[in-house]
Short mmCIF file of C-alpha atoms in Angstrom, two decimals:
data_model
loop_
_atom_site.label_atom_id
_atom_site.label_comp_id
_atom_site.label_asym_id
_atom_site.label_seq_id
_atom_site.Cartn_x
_atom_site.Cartn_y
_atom_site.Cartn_z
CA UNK E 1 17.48 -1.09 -15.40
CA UNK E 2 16.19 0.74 -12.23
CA UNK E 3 17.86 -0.42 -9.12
CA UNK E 4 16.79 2.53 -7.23
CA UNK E 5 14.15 5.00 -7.17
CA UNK E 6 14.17 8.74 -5.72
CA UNK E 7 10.62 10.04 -7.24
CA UNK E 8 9.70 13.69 -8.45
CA UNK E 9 6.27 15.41 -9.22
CA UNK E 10 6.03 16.93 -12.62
CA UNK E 11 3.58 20.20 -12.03
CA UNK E 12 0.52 19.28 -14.14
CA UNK E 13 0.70 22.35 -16.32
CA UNK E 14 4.10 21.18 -17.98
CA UNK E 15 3.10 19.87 -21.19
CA UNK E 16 5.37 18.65 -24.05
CA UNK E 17 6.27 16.53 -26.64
CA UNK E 18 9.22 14.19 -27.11
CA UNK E 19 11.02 16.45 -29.94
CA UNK E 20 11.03 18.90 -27.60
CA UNK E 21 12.76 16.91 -25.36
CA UNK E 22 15.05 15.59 -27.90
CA UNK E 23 15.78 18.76 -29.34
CA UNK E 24 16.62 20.37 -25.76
CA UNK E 25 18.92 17.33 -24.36
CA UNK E 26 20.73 16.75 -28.14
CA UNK E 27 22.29 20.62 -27.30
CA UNK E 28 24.04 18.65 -24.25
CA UNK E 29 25.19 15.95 -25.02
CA UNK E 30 27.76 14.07 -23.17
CA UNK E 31 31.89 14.28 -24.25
CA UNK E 32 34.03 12.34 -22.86
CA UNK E 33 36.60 14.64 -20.15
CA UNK E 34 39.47 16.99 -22.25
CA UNK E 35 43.18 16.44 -21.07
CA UNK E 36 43.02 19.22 -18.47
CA UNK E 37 38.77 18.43 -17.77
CA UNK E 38 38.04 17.47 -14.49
CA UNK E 39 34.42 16.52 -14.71
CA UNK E 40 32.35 16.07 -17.97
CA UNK E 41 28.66 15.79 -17.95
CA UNK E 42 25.73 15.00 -20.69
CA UNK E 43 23.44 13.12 -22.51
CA UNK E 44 23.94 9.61 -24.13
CA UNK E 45 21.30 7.79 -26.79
CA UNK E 46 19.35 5.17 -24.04
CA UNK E 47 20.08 2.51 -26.57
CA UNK E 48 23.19 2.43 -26.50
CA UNK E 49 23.46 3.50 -30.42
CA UNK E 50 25.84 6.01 -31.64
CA UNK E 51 24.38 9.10 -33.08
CA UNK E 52 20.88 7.66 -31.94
CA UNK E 53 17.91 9.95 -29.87
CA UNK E 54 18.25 11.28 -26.53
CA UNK E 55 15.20 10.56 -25.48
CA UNK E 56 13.52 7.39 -26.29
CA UNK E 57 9.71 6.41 -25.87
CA UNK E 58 8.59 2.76 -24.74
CA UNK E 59 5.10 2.36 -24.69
CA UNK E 60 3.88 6.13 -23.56
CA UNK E 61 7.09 6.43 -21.11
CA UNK E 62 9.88 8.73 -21.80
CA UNK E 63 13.38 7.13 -21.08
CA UNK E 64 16.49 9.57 -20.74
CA UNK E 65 20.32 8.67 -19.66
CA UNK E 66 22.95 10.56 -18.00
CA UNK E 67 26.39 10.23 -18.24
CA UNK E 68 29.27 11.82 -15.70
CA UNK E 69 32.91 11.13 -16.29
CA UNK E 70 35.49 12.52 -13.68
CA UNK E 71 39.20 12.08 -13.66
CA UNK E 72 40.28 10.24 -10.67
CA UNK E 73 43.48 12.63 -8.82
CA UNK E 74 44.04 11.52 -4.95
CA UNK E 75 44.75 13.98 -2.78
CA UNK E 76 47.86 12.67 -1.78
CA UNK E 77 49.82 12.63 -5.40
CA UNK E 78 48.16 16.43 -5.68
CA UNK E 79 50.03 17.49 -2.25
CA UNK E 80 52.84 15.78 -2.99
CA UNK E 81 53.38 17.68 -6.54
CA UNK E 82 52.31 20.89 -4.46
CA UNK E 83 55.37 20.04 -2.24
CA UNK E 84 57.71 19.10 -5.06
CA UNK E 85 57.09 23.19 -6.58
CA UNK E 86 57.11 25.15 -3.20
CA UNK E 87 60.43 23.45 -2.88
CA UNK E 88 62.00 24.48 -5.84
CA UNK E 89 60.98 27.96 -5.18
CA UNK E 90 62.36 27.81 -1.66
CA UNK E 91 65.53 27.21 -3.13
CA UNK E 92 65.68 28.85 -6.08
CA UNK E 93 64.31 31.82 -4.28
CA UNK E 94 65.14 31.45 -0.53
CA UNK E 95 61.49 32.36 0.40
CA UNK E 96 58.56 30.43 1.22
CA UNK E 97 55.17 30.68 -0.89
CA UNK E 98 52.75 32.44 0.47
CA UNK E 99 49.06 31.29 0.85
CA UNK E 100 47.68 32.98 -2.41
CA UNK E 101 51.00 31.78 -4.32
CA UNK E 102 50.04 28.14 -2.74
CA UNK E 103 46.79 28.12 -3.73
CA UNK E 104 48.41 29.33 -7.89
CA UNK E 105 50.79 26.27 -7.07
CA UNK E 106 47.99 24.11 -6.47
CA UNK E 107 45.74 24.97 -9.48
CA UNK E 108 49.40 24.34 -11.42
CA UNK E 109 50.09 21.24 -9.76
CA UNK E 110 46.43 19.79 -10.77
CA UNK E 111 46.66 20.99 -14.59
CA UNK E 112 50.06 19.23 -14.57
CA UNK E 113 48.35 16.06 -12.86
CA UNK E 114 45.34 16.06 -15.11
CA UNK E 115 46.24 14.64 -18.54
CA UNK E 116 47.63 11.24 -16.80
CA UNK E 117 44.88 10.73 -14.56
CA UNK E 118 42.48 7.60 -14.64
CA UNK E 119 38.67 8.50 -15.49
CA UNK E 120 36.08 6.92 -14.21
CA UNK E 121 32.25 6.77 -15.66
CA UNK E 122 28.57 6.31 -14.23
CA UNK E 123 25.39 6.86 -15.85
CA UNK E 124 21.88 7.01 -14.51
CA UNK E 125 18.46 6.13 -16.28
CA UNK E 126 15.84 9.02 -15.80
CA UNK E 127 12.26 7.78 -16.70
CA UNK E 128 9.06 10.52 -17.27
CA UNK E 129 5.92 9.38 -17.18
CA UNK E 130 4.19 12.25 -18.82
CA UNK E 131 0.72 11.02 -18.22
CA UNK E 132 0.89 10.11 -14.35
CA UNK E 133 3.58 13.31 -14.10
CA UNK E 134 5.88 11.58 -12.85
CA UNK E 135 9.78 12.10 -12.37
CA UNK E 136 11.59 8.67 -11.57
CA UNK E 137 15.81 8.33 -11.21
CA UNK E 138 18.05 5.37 -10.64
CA UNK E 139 19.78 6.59 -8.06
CA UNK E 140 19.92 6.49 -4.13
CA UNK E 141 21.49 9.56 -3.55
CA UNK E 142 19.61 12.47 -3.31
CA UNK E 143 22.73 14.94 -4.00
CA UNK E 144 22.60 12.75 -7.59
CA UNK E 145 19.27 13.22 -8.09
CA UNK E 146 19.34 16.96 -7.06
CA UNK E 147 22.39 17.76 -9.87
CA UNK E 148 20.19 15.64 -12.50
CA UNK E 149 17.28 17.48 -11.54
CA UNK E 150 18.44 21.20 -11.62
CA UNK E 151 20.04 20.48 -15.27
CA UNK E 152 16.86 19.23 -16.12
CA UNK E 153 14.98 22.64 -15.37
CA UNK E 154 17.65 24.14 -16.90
CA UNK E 155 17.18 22.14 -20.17
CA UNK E 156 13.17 21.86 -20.59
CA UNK E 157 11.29 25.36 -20.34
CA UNK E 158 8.67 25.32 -18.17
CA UNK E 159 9.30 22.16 -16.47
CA UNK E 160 8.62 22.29 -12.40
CA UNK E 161 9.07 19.69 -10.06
CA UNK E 162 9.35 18.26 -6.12
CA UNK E 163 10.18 15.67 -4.44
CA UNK E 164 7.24 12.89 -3.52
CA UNK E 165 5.88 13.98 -0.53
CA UNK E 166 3.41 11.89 1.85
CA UNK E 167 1.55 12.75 4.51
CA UNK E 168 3.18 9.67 7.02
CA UNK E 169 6.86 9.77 6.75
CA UNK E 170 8.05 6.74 5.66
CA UNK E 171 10.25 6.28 9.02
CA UNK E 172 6.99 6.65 11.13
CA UNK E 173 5.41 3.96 9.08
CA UNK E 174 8.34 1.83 9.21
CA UNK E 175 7.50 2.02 13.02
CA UNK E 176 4.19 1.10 13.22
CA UNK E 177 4.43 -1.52 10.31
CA UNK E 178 6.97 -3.14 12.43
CA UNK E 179 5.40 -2.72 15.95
CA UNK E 180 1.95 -4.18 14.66
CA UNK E 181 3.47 -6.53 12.25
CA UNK E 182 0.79 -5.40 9.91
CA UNK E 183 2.39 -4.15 6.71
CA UNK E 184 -0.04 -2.11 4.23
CA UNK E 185 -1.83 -3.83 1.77
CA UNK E 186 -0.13 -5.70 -1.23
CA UNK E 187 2.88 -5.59 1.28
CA UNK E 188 5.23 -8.03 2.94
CA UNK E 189 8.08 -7.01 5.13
CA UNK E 190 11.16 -9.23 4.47
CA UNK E 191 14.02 -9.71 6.02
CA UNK E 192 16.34 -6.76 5.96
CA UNK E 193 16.09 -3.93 8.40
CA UNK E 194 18.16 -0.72 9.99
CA UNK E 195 17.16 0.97 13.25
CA UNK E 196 18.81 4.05 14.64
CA UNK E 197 18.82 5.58 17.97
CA UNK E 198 17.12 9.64 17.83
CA UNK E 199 19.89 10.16 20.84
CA UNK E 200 23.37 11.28 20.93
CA UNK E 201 24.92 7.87 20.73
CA UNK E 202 23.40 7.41 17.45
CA UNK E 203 23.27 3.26 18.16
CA UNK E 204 22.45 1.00 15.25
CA UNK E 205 20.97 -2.13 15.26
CA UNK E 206 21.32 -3.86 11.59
CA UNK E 207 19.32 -7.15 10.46
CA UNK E 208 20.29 -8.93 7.77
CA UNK E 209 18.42 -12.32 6.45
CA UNK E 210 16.83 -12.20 10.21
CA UNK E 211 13.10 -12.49 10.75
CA UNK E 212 11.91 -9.34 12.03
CA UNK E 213 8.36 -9.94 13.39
CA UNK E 214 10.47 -10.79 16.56
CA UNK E 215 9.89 -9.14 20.13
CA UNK E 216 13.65 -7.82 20.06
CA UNK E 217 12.69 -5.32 17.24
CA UNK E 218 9.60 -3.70 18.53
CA UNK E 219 11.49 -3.44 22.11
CA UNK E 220 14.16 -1.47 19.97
CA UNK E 221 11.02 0.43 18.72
CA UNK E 222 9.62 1.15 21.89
CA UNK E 223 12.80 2.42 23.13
CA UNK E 224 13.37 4.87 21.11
CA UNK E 225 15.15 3.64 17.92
CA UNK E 226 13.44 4.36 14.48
CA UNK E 227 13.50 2.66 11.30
CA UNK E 228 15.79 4.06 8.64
CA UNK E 229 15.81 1.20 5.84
CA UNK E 230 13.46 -1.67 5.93
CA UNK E 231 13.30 -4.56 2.88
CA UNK E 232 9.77 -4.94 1.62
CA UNK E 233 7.92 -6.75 -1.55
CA UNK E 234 5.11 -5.49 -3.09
CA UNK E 235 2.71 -7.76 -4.62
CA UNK E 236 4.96 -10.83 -5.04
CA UNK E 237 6.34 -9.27 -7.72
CA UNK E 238 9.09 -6.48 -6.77
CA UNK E 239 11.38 -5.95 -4.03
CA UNK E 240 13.06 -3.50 -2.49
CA UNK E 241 14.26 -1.07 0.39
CA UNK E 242 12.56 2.31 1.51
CA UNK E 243 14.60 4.48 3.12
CA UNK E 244 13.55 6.96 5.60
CA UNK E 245 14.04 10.21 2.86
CA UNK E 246 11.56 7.90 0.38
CA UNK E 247 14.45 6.54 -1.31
CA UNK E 248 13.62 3.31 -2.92
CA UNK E 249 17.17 0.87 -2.79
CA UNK E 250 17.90 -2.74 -4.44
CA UNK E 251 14.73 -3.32 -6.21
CA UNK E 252 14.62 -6.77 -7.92
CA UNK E 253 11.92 -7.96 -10.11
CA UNK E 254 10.78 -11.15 -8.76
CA UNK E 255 10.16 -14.36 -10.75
CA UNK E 256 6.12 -14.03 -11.39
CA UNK E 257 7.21 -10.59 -13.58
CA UNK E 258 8.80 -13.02 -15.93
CA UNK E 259 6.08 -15.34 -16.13
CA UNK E 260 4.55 -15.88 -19.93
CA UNK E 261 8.14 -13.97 -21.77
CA UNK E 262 10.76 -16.46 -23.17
CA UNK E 263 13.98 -16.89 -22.72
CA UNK E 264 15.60 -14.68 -25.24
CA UNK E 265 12.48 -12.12 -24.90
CA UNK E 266 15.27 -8.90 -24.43
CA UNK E 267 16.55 -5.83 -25.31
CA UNK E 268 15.95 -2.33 -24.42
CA UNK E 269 11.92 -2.19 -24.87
CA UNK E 270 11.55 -4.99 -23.64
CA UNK E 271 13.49 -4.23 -20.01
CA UNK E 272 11.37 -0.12 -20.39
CA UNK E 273 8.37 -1.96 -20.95
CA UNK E 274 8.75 -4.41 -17.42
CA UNK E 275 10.55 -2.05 -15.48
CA UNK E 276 8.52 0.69 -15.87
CA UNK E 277 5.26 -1.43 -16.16
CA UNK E 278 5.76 -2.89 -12.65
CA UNK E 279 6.88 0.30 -11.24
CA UNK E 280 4.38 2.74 -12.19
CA UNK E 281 2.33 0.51 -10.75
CA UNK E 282 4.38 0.17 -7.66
CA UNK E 283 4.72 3.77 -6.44
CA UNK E 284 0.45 5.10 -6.27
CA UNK E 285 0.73 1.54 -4.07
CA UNK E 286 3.22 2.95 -1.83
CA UNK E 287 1.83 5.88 -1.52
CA UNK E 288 -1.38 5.29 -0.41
CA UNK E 289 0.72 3.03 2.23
CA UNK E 290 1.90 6.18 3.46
CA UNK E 291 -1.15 7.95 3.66
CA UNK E 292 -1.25 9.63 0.38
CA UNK E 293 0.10 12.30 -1.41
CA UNK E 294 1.23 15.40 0.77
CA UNK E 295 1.76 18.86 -0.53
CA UNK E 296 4.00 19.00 -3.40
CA UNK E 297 3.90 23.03 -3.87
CA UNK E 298 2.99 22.41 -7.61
CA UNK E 299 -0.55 22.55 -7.34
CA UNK E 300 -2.99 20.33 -8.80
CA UNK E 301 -2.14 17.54 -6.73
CA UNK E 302 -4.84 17.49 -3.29
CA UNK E 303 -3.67 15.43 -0.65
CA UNK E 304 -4.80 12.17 -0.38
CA UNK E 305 -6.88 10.48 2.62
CA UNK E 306 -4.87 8.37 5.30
CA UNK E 307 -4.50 5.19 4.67
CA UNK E 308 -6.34 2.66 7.08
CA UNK E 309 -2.68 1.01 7.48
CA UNK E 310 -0.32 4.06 8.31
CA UNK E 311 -0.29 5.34 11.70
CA UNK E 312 -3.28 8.03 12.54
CA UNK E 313 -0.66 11.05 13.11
CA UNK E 314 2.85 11.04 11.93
CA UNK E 315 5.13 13.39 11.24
CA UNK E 316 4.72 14.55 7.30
CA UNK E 317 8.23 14.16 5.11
CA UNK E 318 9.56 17.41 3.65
CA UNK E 319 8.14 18.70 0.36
CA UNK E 320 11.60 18.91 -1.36
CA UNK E 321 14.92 20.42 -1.74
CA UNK E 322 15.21 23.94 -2.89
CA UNK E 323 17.16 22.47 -5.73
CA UNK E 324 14.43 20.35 -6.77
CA UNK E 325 11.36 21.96 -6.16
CA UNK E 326 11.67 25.22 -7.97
CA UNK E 327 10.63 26.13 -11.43
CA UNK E 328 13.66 27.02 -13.30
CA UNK E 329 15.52 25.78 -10.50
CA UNK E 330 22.69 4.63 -11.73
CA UNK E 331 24.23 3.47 -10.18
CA UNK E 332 25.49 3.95 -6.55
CA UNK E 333 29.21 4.03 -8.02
CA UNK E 334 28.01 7.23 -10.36
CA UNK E 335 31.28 9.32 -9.90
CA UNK E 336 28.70 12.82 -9.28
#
């Protein structure tokens, strides 16, 4: 549960309970993709029960899942069935299509294809935190997160949200982190670590399993290249990847979270209750490592002083998409 992290502010003034919740995500819930469907999307019980809630709370914190399901068609059996009908027109007719009767062949060709294609599912875990306001979902890619998002503000009335801002982009911190080998506090930087060139050739230097408090990397620094993923623990007790958009990739919950459960100490509030227990933890940590919060356009959230460990002036990440930020407005493998 929780392998990545792209983080949301709830506006403060959104206030609910979790039958409202349910009751708005039960009118959506997910069905699996109808012979001629391309794409289904919904909502799925977090347990894993049939019939069970939407929208499950563990311990104060609000746990949602999403399910996509998408029938696989490659292009290439698509043009080839395309082919098959404009030539059996030709000669039946003597004429070629034209483009508009193309494109009708096309749409015919797919709802032929349709019923015997493969499907393929993904879900993703969405966690609220309606006491810190936060957003949190397990995904890396922001074009995810952004669909999620929007259906979101769709579903709950009144709910607003951005994108975590800072005020020191996580890239610029990367930079000085790794020029001074002097992570923030409660920080480590491991082993793991992506630098790109700002320049038309767009060079990359990867390390993987390499120490990085080496001169090689801050020469790459100094000349120009800037840090777009670098592997970090927090704390001795979780580990992951920031990315240079404030994605947070691969994070593992190290041994010391474990310490004092047993064995066969499981299930699903048991994995809500560590997961988001370290976590909520985690992120106020990170961001005072980048300097605090920046301006979310929600209101009620000042920004926070700099952080004696982040760089004195950096460039500040942007607020948010459009997608994300207005009112109203998994896995990596997710097929959406």
């Amino acid at each position: 549960m929780f392998k990545n992290m792209i983080v949301y502010r709830i506006a403060p003034q959104w206030q609910v309970d979790l039958s409202q919740v349910e009751e708005a995500l039960a009118k959506t819930p997910f069905v699996e993709c109808g012979a001629t469907q391309e794409k289904s999307l919904g909502w799925v019980p977090p347990r894993g029960d049939a019939h069970g809630l939407m929208a499950e709370s563990v311990g104060g914190q609000w746990v949602l899942r999403f399910m996509v399901e998408s029938k696989m068609l490659p292009g290439s059996v698509l043009n080839r069935k395309v082919k098959e009908k404009a030539a059996r027109i030709e000669q039946e007719t003597g004429r070629k299509p034209g483009k508009k009767e193309a494109k009708e062949l096309k749409d015919e060709a797919k709802l032929d294809l349709l019923p015997m294609a493969f499907t393929k599912q993904g879900s993703m875990w969405v966690w609220i935190d309606p006491q810190a306001h936060w957003l949190v979902l397990d995904t890396s890619s922001q074009g995810r997160a952004d669909e999620v998002v929007t259906l979101l503000v769709e579903a709950l009335p009144g709910l607003s949200v951005a994108l975590l801002d800072t005020q020191t982009s996580p890239q610029a911190a990367m930079s000085h982190w790794l020029s001074t080998q002097e992570p923030p506090v409660g920080f480590s930087v491991d082993r793991e670590c992506e630098l790109k060139s700002a320049d038309e050739a767009k060079a990359v230097v990867r390390y993987a399993r390499h120490p990085l408090d080496i001169d090689e990397v801050r020469e790459h620094i100094a000349a120009g290249k800037l840090p777009t993923k670098l592997a970090m623990t927090w704390d001795d007790r979780v580990s992951f990847l920031l990315s240079e958009g404030l994605q947070v990739r691969k994070i593992s919950f190290l041994d010391t979270v474990f310490e004092g459960t047993k064995a066969d100490d499981g299930g699903f509030d048991t994995d809500v209750a560590i997961a988001t227990g370290e976590l909520s933890k985690l992120i106020p940590d990170l961001i005072e490592a980048l300097g605090g919060e920046g301006r979310t356009e929600l209101g009620g959230t000042p920004p926070a002083a700099p952080a004696a460990d982040a760089p004195a002036t950096a460039d500040a990440s942007p607020a948010g998409s459009p997608a994300a930020a207005a009112a109203g407005d998994a896995d990596d493998d997710a097929p959406f």
